[in-house]
Amino acid sequence: MNADKILIRQLKSSNEESIRYSFNSVYNKYFKLVCFCISQYVSSKEDVEEIANDTFISLFNNLDKLEESKNLKYYLLTIAKNNAISFLRKYSKYTTLPDEIINLIPYEEDFHSNDLIEQLKHVLKKEELMLLIEHLIYGYSFKEISIKEKLSINTITSKYRRVLIKAKKYLSEEKLWIKKKNSF
């Protein structure tokens, strides 16, 4: 019998000692792999470890849903990926624009990101604007966007660079126009 299937059977047993031993075995066996999976989405080592621990807690809390026929490794990696994406979505409101764009935005007391999006609608195509929003606001990685769009990561990063250049050019021209308007 497969070692993971034995671990799953022991995890689902009523013997507390067996559960503890099996859980520690699963943790020690897959912790580095789970961390590696999460690090594909999250860069901070502390966040990666926290999400990894949350992954194992989630596994433990959902033992009743775990079937012996399931592949334990892929089950854990799926939980890890979902936890990493949830983390990104939860903290995406803290994602910032590149400094070169931030310096061009005419900040006012009541300025919101929606105002910037409305401004950029004048110069960016819909798919370019969506790329910017997905990456900066929703926190999707270029890898996730490339999978969703069925394009290579290089294509996505190139498009993203071009979008930033267009946005920077438009915002710098807009800033010059505002300065000229205010100098009259």
Short mmCIF file of N, CA, C and O in Angstrom, two decimals, residues 40-161:
data_model
loop_
_atom_site.label_atom_id
_atom_site.label_comp_id
_atom_site.label_asym_id
_atom_site.label_seq_id
_atom_site.Cartn_x
_atom_site.Cartn_y
_atom_site.Cartn_z
N GLN A 40 5.78 30.59 -5.24
CA GLN A 40 5.53 30.96 -6.63
C GLN A 40 4.55 32.13 -6.72
O GLN A 40 4.43 32.77 -7.75
N TYR A 41 3.84 32.39 -5.61
CA TYR A 41 2.84 33.46 -5.57
C TYR A 41 3.21 34.57 -4.60
O TYR A 41 2.88 35.72 -4.83
N VAL A 42 3.86 34.22 -3.51
CA VAL A 42 4.15 35.17 -2.42
C VAL A 42 5.66 35.21 -2.22
O VAL A 42 6.31 34.17 -2.18
N SER A 43 6.23 36.41 -2.09
CA SER A 43 7.69 36.52 -2.01
C SER A 43 8.23 36.56 -0.59
O SER A 43 9.36 36.15 -0.35
N SER A 44 7.48 37.04 0.37
CA SER A 44 7.97 37.17 1.74
C SER A 44 8.08 35.79 2.41
O SER A 44 7.12 35.03 2.46
N LYS A 45 9.28 35.50 2.93
CA LYS A 45 9.52 34.21 3.58
C LYS A 45 8.57 33.98 4.76
O LYS A 45 8.04 32.88 4.94
N GLU A 46 8.35 35.02 5.55
CA GLU A 46 7.46 34.90 6.70
C GLU A 46 6.02 34.58 6.26
O GLU A 46 5.36 33.74 6.86
N ASP A 47 5.58 35.27 5.21
CA ASP A 47 4.23 35.02 4.70
C ASP A 47 4.12 33.61 4.12
O ASP A 47 3.11 32.93 4.33
N VAL A 48 5.16 33.17 3.43
CA VAL A 48 5.16 31.82 2.86
C VAL A 48 5.02 30.79 3.98
O VAL A 48 4.19 29.86 3.89
N GLU A 49 5.79 30.94 5.04
CA GLU A 49 5.73 29.98 6.15
C GLU A 49 4.38 30.03 6.86
O GLU A 49 3.84 28.99 7.25
N GLU A 50 3.83 31.22 7.01
CA GLU A 50 2.53 31.35 7.65
C GLU A 50 1.44 30.68 6.80
O GLU A 50 0.59 29.96 7.33
N ILE A 51 1.49 30.90 5.50
CA ILE A 51 0.50 30.29 4.61
C ILE A 51 0.68 28.78 4.59
O ILE A 51 -0.30 28.02 4.55
N ALA A 52 1.94 28.32 4.64
CA ALA A 52 2.21 26.87 4.68
C ALA A 52 1.60 26.25 5.94
O ALA A 52 0.95 25.20 5.89
N ASN A 53 1.80 26.91 7.07
CA ASN A 53 1.21 26.40 8.31
C ASN A 53 -0.31 26.40 8.24
O ASN A 53 -0.96 25.46 8.70
N ASP A 54 -0.88 27.45 7.64
CA ASP A 54 -2.33 27.49 7.45
C ASP A 54 -2.80 26.35 6.56
O ASP A 54 -3.90 25.81 6.75
N THR A 55 -1.97 25.98 5.60
CA THR A 55 -2.30 24.86 4.70
C THR A 55 -2.41 23.56 5.48
O THR A 55 -3.37 22.81 5.30
N PHE A 56 -1.47 23.32 6.37
CA PHE A 56 -1.51 22.09 7.16
C PHE A 56 -2.65 22.11 8.18
O PHE A 56 -3.26 21.08 8.46
N ILE A 57 -2.95 23.29 8.70
CA ILE A 57 -4.10 23.41 9.61
C ILE A 57 -5.38 23.12 8.86
O ILE A 57 -6.26 22.41 9.35
N SER A 58 -5.47 23.63 7.64
CA SER A 58 -6.64 23.37 6.81
C SER A 58 -6.78 21.89 6.51
O SER A 58 -7.89 21.33 6.54
N LEU A 59 -5.66 21.24 6.22
CA LEU A 59 -5.68 19.78 6.01
C LEU A 59 -6.22 19.08 7.24
O LEU A 59 -7.12 18.24 7.15
N PHE A 60 -5.70 19.44 8.39
CA PHE A 60 -6.11 18.80 9.64
C PHE A 60 -7.60 19.05 9.93
O PHE A 60 -8.31 18.15 10.36
N ASN A 61 -8.06 20.28 9.68
CA ASN A 61 -9.46 20.60 9.95
C ASN A 61 -10.43 19.95 8.97
O ASN A 61 -11.62 19.89 9.24
N ASN A 62 -9.91 19.49 7.84
CA ASN A 62 -10.77 18.87 6.83
C ASN A 62 -10.43 17.41 6.58
O ASN A 62 -10.62 16.90 5.48
N LEU A 63 -9.96 16.73 7.62
CA LEU A 63 -9.62 15.32 7.47
C LEU A 63 -10.82 14.48 7.04
O LEU A 63 -10.66 13.49 6.33
N ASP A 64 -12.00 14.89 7.47
CA ASP A 64 -13.20 14.13 7.11
C ASP A 64 -13.47 14.16 5.60
O ASP A 64 -14.10 13.25 5.06
N LYS A 65 -12.97 15.16 4.90
CA LYS A 65 -13.16 15.27 3.46
C LYS A 65 -12.07 14.53 2.67
O LYS A 65 -12.21 14.33 1.47
N LEU A 66 -11.02 14.16 3.36
CA LEU A 66 -9.88 13.50 2.71
C LEU A 66 -10.20 12.02 2.51
O LEU A 66 -10.54 11.31 3.44
N GLU A 67 -10.08 11.58 1.28
CA GLU A 67 -10.35 10.19 0.95
C GLU A 67 -9.04 9.48 0.68
O GLU A 67 -8.08 10.07 0.20
N GLU A 68 -9.01 8.18 0.97
CA GLU A 68 -7.79 7.40 0.74
C GLU A 68 -7.42 7.37 -0.73
O GLU A 68 -6.25 7.23 -1.07
N SER A 69 -8.39 7.52 -1.58
CA SER A 69 -8.12 7.47 -3.02
C SER A 69 -7.45 8.74 -3.53
O SER A 69 -6.90 8.76 -4.62
N LYS A 70 -7.48 9.80 -2.75
CA LYS A 70 -6.88 11.07 -3.17
C LYS A 70 -5.37 11.02 -3.02
O LYS A 70 -4.83 10.36 -2.14
N ASN A 71 -4.70 11.77 -3.88
CA ASN A 71 -3.26 11.91 -3.81
C ASN A 71 -2.97 13.01 -2.79
O ASN A 71 -3.28 14.18 -3.02
N LEU A 72 -2.39 12.64 -1.68
CA LEU A 72 -2.16 13.56 -0.57
C LEU A 72 -1.30 14.75 -0.98
O LEU A 72 -1.61 15.90 -0.63
N LYS A 73 -0.27 14.50 -1.76
CA LYS A 73 0.63 15.58 -2.18
C LYS A 73 -0.13 16.63 -3.00
O LYS A 73 -0.04 17.82 -2.71
N TYR A 74 -0.90 16.20 -3.98
CA TYR A 74 -1.62 17.15 -4.81
C TYR A 74 -2.76 17.82 -4.06
O TYR A 74 -3.08 18.98 -4.31
N TYR A 75 -3.33 17.11 -3.11
CA TYR A 75 -4.37 17.69 -2.27
C TYR A 75 -3.78 18.85 -1.45
O TYR A 75 -4.35 19.94 -1.40
N LEU A 76 -2.61 18.62 -0.86
CA LEU A 76 -1.94 19.67 -0.08
C LEU A 76 -1.53 20.84 -0.96
O LEU A 76 -1.68 22.00 -0.58
N LEU A 77 -1.00 20.55 -2.15
CA LEU A 77 -0.56 21.62 -3.04
C LEU A 77 -1.73 22.45 -3.54
O LEU A 77 -1.59 23.66 -3.74
N THR A 78 -2.87 21.83 -3.72
CA THR A 78 -4.07 22.57 -4.11
C THR A 78 -4.50 23.51 -2.99
O THR A 78 -4.81 24.68 -3.24
N ILE A 79 -4.48 23.02 -1.77
CA ILE A 79 -4.81 23.87 -0.61
C ILE A 79 -3.80 25.02 -0.53
O ILE A 79 -4.17 26.18 -0.32
N ALA A 80 -2.52 24.71 -0.71
CA ALA A 80 -1.46 25.73 -0.62
C ALA A 80 -1.67 26.81 -1.67
O ALA A 80 -1.59 28.01 -1.37
N LYS A 81 -1.93 26.40 -2.90
CA LYS A 81 -2.14 27.38 -3.98
C LYS A 81 -3.36 28.25 -3.67
O LYS A 81 -3.31 29.48 -3.80
N ASN A 82 -4.46 27.64 -3.25
CA ASN A 82 -5.66 28.41 -2.94
C ASN A 82 -5.43 29.37 -1.77
O ASN A 82 -5.91 30.51 -1.80
N ASN A 83 -4.68 28.93 -0.77
CA ASN A 83 -4.37 29.81 0.36
C ASN A 83 -3.48 30.98 -0.09
O ASN A 83 -3.67 32.12 0.37
N ALA A 84 -2.53 30.71 -0.97
CA ALA A 84 -1.65 31.78 -1.46
C ALA A 84 -2.46 32.80 -2.26
O ALA A 84 -2.28 34.02 -2.09
N ILE A 85 -3.35 32.33 -3.11
CA ILE A 85 -4.17 33.24 -3.91
C ILE A 85 -5.11 34.04 -3.01
O ILE A 85 -5.29 35.24 -3.20
N SER A 86 -5.68 33.39 -2.01
CA SER A 86 -6.54 34.10 -1.06
C SER A 86 -5.76 35.17 -0.32
O SER A 86 -6.26 36.28 -0.10
N PHE A 87 -4.54 34.85 0.06
CA PHE A 87 -3.67 35.82 0.73
C PHE A 87 -3.44 37.02 -0.17
O PHE A 87 -3.54 38.17 0.27
N LEU A 88 -3.13 36.77 -1.45
CA LEU A 88 -2.89 37.88 -2.39
C LEU A 88 -4.12 38.75 -2.55
O LEU A 88 -4.03 39.97 -2.57
N ARG A 89 -5.27 38.11 -2.65
CA ARG A 89 -6.51 38.89 -2.80
C ARG A 89 -6.81 39.70 -1.56
O ARG A 89 -7.25 40.84 -1.63
N LYS A 90 -6.56 39.11 -0.41
CA LYS A 90 -6.83 39.78 0.86
C LYS A 90 -5.97 41.03 1.02
O LYS A 90 -6.43 42.06 1.49
N TYR A 91 -4.71 40.94 0.60
CA TYR A 91 -3.79 42.05 0.78
C TYR A 91 -3.53 42.84 -0.49
O TYR A 91 -2.65 43.68 -0.54
N SER A 92 -4.33 42.60 -1.54
CA SER A 92 -4.11 43.31 -2.80
C SER A 92 -4.39 44.81 -2.67
O SER A 92 -3.86 45.60 -3.42
N LYS A 93 -5.19 45.18 -1.69
CA LYS A 93 -5.46 46.62 -1.53
C LYS A 93 -4.20 47.37 -1.10
O LYS A 93 -4.13 48.57 -1.21
N TYR A 94 -3.19 46.64 -0.64
CA TYR A 94 -1.94 47.27 -0.26
C TYR A 94 -0.93 47.29 -1.40
O TYR A 94 0.16 47.81 -1.25
N THR A 95 -1.29 46.70 -2.53
CA THR A 95 -0.41 46.69 -3.69
C THR A 95 -0.28 48.11 -4.21
O THR A 95 -1.26 48.82 -4.32
N THR A 96 0.92 48.50 -4.53
CA THR A 96 1.13 49.88 -4.99
C THR A 96 1.54 49.91 -6.44
O THR A 96 2.06 48.95 -6.99
N LEU A 97 1.31 51.04 -7.05
CA LEU A 97 1.74 51.28 -8.41
C LEU A 97 3.24 51.53 -8.42
O LEU A 97 3.80 51.97 -7.42
N PRO A 98 3.89 51.30 -9.56
CA PRO A 98 5.32 51.64 -9.65
C PRO A 98 5.53 53.13 -9.37
O PRO A 98 4.70 53.96 -9.73
N ASP A 99 6.65 53.47 -8.76
CA ASP A 99 6.94 54.86 -8.39
C ASP A 99 6.89 55.81 -9.59
O ASP A 99 6.45 56.94 -9.46
N GLU A 100 7.32 55.33 -10.75
CA GLU A 100 7.33 56.20 -11.93
C GLU A 100 5.92 56.62 -12.32
O GLU A 100 5.71 57.69 -12.87
N ILE A 101 4.92 55.80 -12.02
CA ILE A 101 3.52 56.15 -12.29
C ILE A 101 2.97 57.01 -11.15
O ILE A 101 2.30 58.01 -11.37
N ILE A 102 3.29 56.63 -9.92
CA ILE A 102 2.79 57.36 -8.75
C ILE A 102 3.19 58.83 -8.81
O ILE A 102 2.39 59.72 -8.53
N ASN A 103 4.42 59.10 -9.22
CA ASN A 103 4.91 60.48 -9.27
C ASN A 103 4.19 61.34 -10.30
O ASN A 103 4.24 62.56 -10.24
N LEU A 104 3.52 60.72 -11.24
CA LEU A 104 2.81 61.46 -12.29
C LEU A 104 1.34 61.70 -11.97
O LEU A 104 0.67 62.46 -12.66
N ILE A 105 0.82 61.03 -10.96
CA ILE A 105 -0.59 61.17 -10.63
C ILE A 105 -0.82 62.48 -9.89
O ILE A 105 -0.16 62.75 -8.88
N PRO A 106 -1.75 63.29 -10.36
CA PRO A 106 -2.03 64.55 -9.67
C PRO A 106 -2.86 64.28 -8.41
O PRO A 106 -4.07 64.26 -8.46
N TYR A 107 -2.18 63.99 -7.30
CA TYR A 107 -2.89 63.64 -6.08
C TYR A 107 -3.64 64.83 -5.50
O TYR A 107 -3.14 65.94 -5.44
N GLU A 108 -4.83 64.54 -5.11
CA GLU A 108 -5.68 65.50 -4.43
C GLU A 108 -6.26 64.78 -3.23
O GLU A 108 -6.16 63.57 -3.11
N GLU A 109 -6.90 65.52 -2.36
CA GLU A 109 -7.48 64.93 -1.16
C GLU A 109 -8.45 63.80 -1.49
O GLU A 109 -8.47 62.78 -0.83
N ASP A 110 -9.28 64.01 -2.51
CA ASP A 110 -10.33 63.04 -2.82
C ASP A 110 -9.99 62.15 -4.02
O ASP A 110 -10.85 61.58 -4.63
N PHE A 111 -8.69 62.02 -4.35
CA PHE A 111 -8.29 61.21 -5.50
C PHE A 111 -8.39 59.74 -5.14
O PHE A 111 -7.97 59.31 -4.08
N HIS A 112 -8.98 58.93 -6.03
CA HIS A 112 -9.14 57.49 -5.82
C HIS A 112 -8.58 56.75 -7.02
O HIS A 112 -8.43 57.31 -8.10
N SER A 113 -8.29 55.47 -6.82
CA SER A 113 -7.76 54.66 -7.92
C SER A 113 -8.76 54.60 -9.07
O SER A 113 -8.37 54.48 -10.23
N ASN A 114 -10.05 54.72 -8.77
CA ASN A 114 -11.06 54.74 -9.84
C ASN A 114 -10.85 55.92 -10.77
O ASN A 114 -11.09 55.83 -11.97
N ASP A 115 -10.40 57.05 -10.21
CA ASP A 115 -10.12 58.23 -11.04
C ASP A 115 -8.98 57.94 -12.01
O ASP A 115 -9.05 58.31 -13.18
N LEU A 116 -7.95 57.27 -11.52
CA LEU A 116 -6.83 56.92 -12.37
C LEU A 116 -7.28 55.96 -13.47
O LEU A 116 -6.90 56.12 -14.63
N ILE A 117 -8.09 54.98 -13.12
CA ILE A 117 -8.60 54.03 -14.10
C ILE A 117 -9.40 54.76 -15.17
O ILE A 117 -9.24 54.50 -16.36
N GLU A 118 -10.23 55.69 -14.74
CA GLU A 118 -11.01 56.47 -15.71
C GLU A 118 -10.10 57.27 -16.63
O GLU A 118 -10.34 57.36 -17.84
N GLN A 119 -9.03 57.85 -16.09
CA GLN A 119 -8.08 58.59 -16.92
C GLN A 119 -7.39 57.68 -17.93
O GLN A 119 -7.24 58.02 -19.09
N LEU A 120 -6.99 56.51 -17.46
CA LEU A 120 -6.25 55.60 -18.33
C LEU A 120 -7.13 54.95 -19.40
O LEU A 120 -6.61 54.45 -20.40
N LYS A 121 -8.45 54.98 -19.22
CA LYS A 121 -9.35 54.45 -20.24
C LYS A 121 -9.20 55.22 -21.55
O LYS A 121 -9.50 54.70 -22.61
N HIS A 122 -8.74 56.47 -21.47
CA HIS A 122 -8.58 57.31 -22.66
C HIS A 122 -7.41 56.85 -23.54
O HIS A 122 -7.41 57.12 -24.73
N VAL A 123 -6.45 56.17 -22.95
CA VAL A 123 -5.25 55.84 -23.70
C VAL A 123 -5.00 54.33 -23.84
O VAL A 123 -4.36 53.90 -24.78
N LEU A 124 -5.53 53.54 -22.91
CA LEU A 124 -5.28 52.11 -22.93
C LEU A 124 -6.47 51.35 -23.53
O LEU A 124 -7.62 51.73 -23.32
N LYS A 125 -6.15 50.28 -24.24
CA LYS A 125 -7.19 49.38 -24.72
C LYS A 125 -7.76 48.62 -23.54
O LYS A 125 -7.13 48.54 -22.47
N LYS A 126 -8.94 48.06 -23.72
CA LYS A 126 -9.61 47.34 -22.63
C LYS A 126 -8.74 46.22 -22.05
O LYS A 126 -8.60 46.10 -20.84
N GLU A 127 -8.10 45.42 -22.92
CA GLU A 127 -7.28 44.31 -22.43
C GLU A 127 -6.01 44.82 -21.73
O GLU A 127 -5.53 44.20 -20.78
N GLU A 128 -5.49 45.98 -22.15
CA GLU A 128 -4.33 46.56 -21.48
C GLU A 128 -4.72 47.05 -20.08
O GLU A 128 -3.99 46.84 -19.11
N LEU A 129 -5.86 47.69 -20.00
CA LEU A 129 -6.35 48.18 -18.70
C LEU A 129 -6.62 47.01 -17.76
O LEU A 129 -6.28 47.05 -16.58
N MET A 130 -7.20 45.93 -18.30
CA MET A 130 -7.49 44.75 -17.48
C MET A 130 -6.19 44.12 -16.97
O MET A 130 -6.13 43.67 -15.83
N LEU A 131 -5.15 44.09 -17.80
CA LEU A 131 -3.86 43.56 -17.37
C LEU A 131 -3.33 44.36 -16.19
O LEU A 131 -2.89 43.80 -15.18
N LEU A 132 -3.40 45.67 -16.29
CA LEU A 132 -2.96 46.55 -15.21
C LEU A 132 -3.76 46.31 -13.94
O LEU A 132 -3.21 46.18 -12.85
N ILE A 133 -5.07 46.24 -14.07
CA ILE A 133 -5.95 46.04 -12.92
C ILE A 133 -5.73 44.67 -12.28
O ILE A 133 -5.61 44.55 -11.07
N GLU A 134 -5.65 43.62 -13.12
CA GLU A 134 -5.46 42.27 -12.58
C GLU A 134 -4.15 42.16 -11.81
O GLU A 134 -4.10 41.53 -10.75
N HIS A 135 -3.11 42.78 -12.34
CA HIS A 135 -1.81 42.65 -11.67
C HIS A 135 -1.68 43.56 -10.45
O HIS A 135 -1.26 43.12 -9.38
N LEU A 136 -2.05 44.83 -10.59
CA LEU A 136 -1.81 45.79 -9.51
C LEU A 136 -2.91 45.81 -8.46
O LEU A 136 -2.62 45.97 -7.28
N ILE A 137 -4.14 45.67 -8.87
CA ILE A 137 -5.23 45.79 -7.89
C ILE A 137 -5.62 44.43 -7.32
O ILE A 137 -5.74 44.27 -6.11
N TYR A 138 -5.79 43.43 -8.20
CA TYR A 138 -6.19 42.11 -7.72
C TYR A 138 -5.01 41.25 -7.29
O TYR A 138 -5.19 40.21 -6.68
N GLY A 139 -3.79 41.67 -7.63
CA GLY A 139 -2.61 40.97 -7.16
C GLY A 139 -2.29 39.68 -7.89
O GLY A 139 -1.53 38.85 -7.38
N TYR A 140 -2.84 39.46 -9.07
CA TYR A 140 -2.51 38.26 -9.82
C TYR A 140 -1.07 38.33 -10.31
O TYR A 140 -0.61 39.38 -10.74
N SER A 141 -0.39 37.21 -10.23
CA SER A 141 0.98 37.16 -10.75
C SER A 141 0.94 37.08 -12.27
O SER A 141 -0.10 36.76 -12.86
N PHE A 142 2.06 37.37 -12.88
CA PHE A 142 2.13 37.27 -14.34
C PHE A 142 1.88 35.82 -14.77
O PHE A 142 1.30 35.57 -15.82
N LYS A 143 2.31 34.89 -13.94
CA LYS A 143 2.10 33.47 -14.25
C LYS A 143 0.60 33.15 -14.29
O LYS A 143 0.13 32.49 -15.21
N GLU A 144 -0.13 33.63 -13.29
CA GLU A 144 -1.58 33.39 -13.26
C GLU A 144 -2.28 34.04 -14.45
O GLU A 144 -3.16 33.44 -15.07
N ILE A 145 -1.87 35.25 -14.78
CA ILE A 145 -2.47 35.95 -15.92
C ILE A 145 -2.15 35.22 -17.21
O ILE A 145 -3.02 35.06 -18.08
N SER A 146 -0.92 34.74 -17.33
CA SER A 146 -0.54 34.03 -18.56
C SER A 146 -1.35 32.74 -18.73
O SER A 146 -1.75 32.40 -19.84
N ILE A 147 -1.61 32.05 -17.64
CA ILE A 147 -2.42 30.83 -17.70
C ILE A 147 -3.85 31.19 -18.10
O ILE A 147 -4.44 30.55 -18.97
N LYS A 148 -4.39 32.22 -17.47
CA LYS A 148 -5.76 32.64 -17.77
C LYS A 148 -5.92 33.08 -19.22
O LYS A 148 -6.88 32.73 -19.89
N GLU A 149 -4.94 33.83 -19.73
CA GLU A 149 -5.01 34.37 -21.08
C GLU A 149 -4.47 33.39 -22.14
O GLU A 149 -4.52 33.69 -23.32
N LYS A 150 -3.89 32.28 -21.65
CA LYS A 150 -3.30 31.28 -22.55
C LYS A 150 -2.18 31.89 -23.40
O LYS A 150 -2.11 31.67 -24.61
N LEU A 151 -1.34 32.69 -22.75
CA LEU A 151 -0.19 33.31 -23.38
C LEU A 151 1.04 33.02 -22.52
O LEU A 151 0.92 32.71 -21.34
N SER A 152 2.22 33.17 -23.11
CA SER A 152 3.44 32.93 -22.34
C SER A 152 3.66 34.06 -21.33
O SER A 152 3.16 35.18 -21.52
N ILE A 153 4.42 33.76 -20.29
CA ILE A 153 4.74 34.78 -19.28
C ILE A 153 5.51 35.93 -19.93
O ILE A 153 5.28 37.09 -19.60
N ASN A 154 6.41 35.61 -20.85
CA ASN A 154 7.18 36.67 -21.53
C ASN A 154 6.26 37.61 -22.29
O ASN A 154 6.48 38.83 -22.29
N THR A 155 5.23 37.08 -22.93
CA THR A 155 4.28 37.91 -23.66
C THR A 155 3.54 38.83 -22.68
O THR A 155 3.39 40.03 -22.94
N ILE A 156 3.12 38.28 -21.57
CA ILE A 156 2.38 39.07 -20.56
C ILE A 156 3.28 40.16 -19.99
O ILE A 156 2.86 41.32 -19.87
N THR A 157 4.53 39.82 -19.63
CA THR A 157 5.41 40.85 -19.05
C THR A 157 5.76 41.92 -20.08
O THR A 157 5.87 43.10 -19.72
N SER A 158 5.90 41.53 -21.33
CA SER A 158 6.16 42.53 -22.38
C SER A 158 4.96 43.47 -22.54
O SER A 158 5.13 44.69 -22.64
N LYS A 159 3.77 42.89 -22.56
CA LYS A 159 2.55 43.71 -22.66
C LYS A 159 2.46 44.65 -21.46
O LYS A 159 2.11 45.82 -21.60
N TYR A 160 2.77 44.13 -20.28
CA TYR A 160 2.70 44.93 -19.06
C TYR A 160 3.66 46.11 -19.13
O TYR A 160 3.30 47.23 -18.79
N ARG A 161 4.90 45.85 -19.61
CA ARG A 161 5.87 46.93 -19.76
C ARG A 161 5.36 48.00 -20.72
O ARG A 161 5.47 49.19 -20.46
#
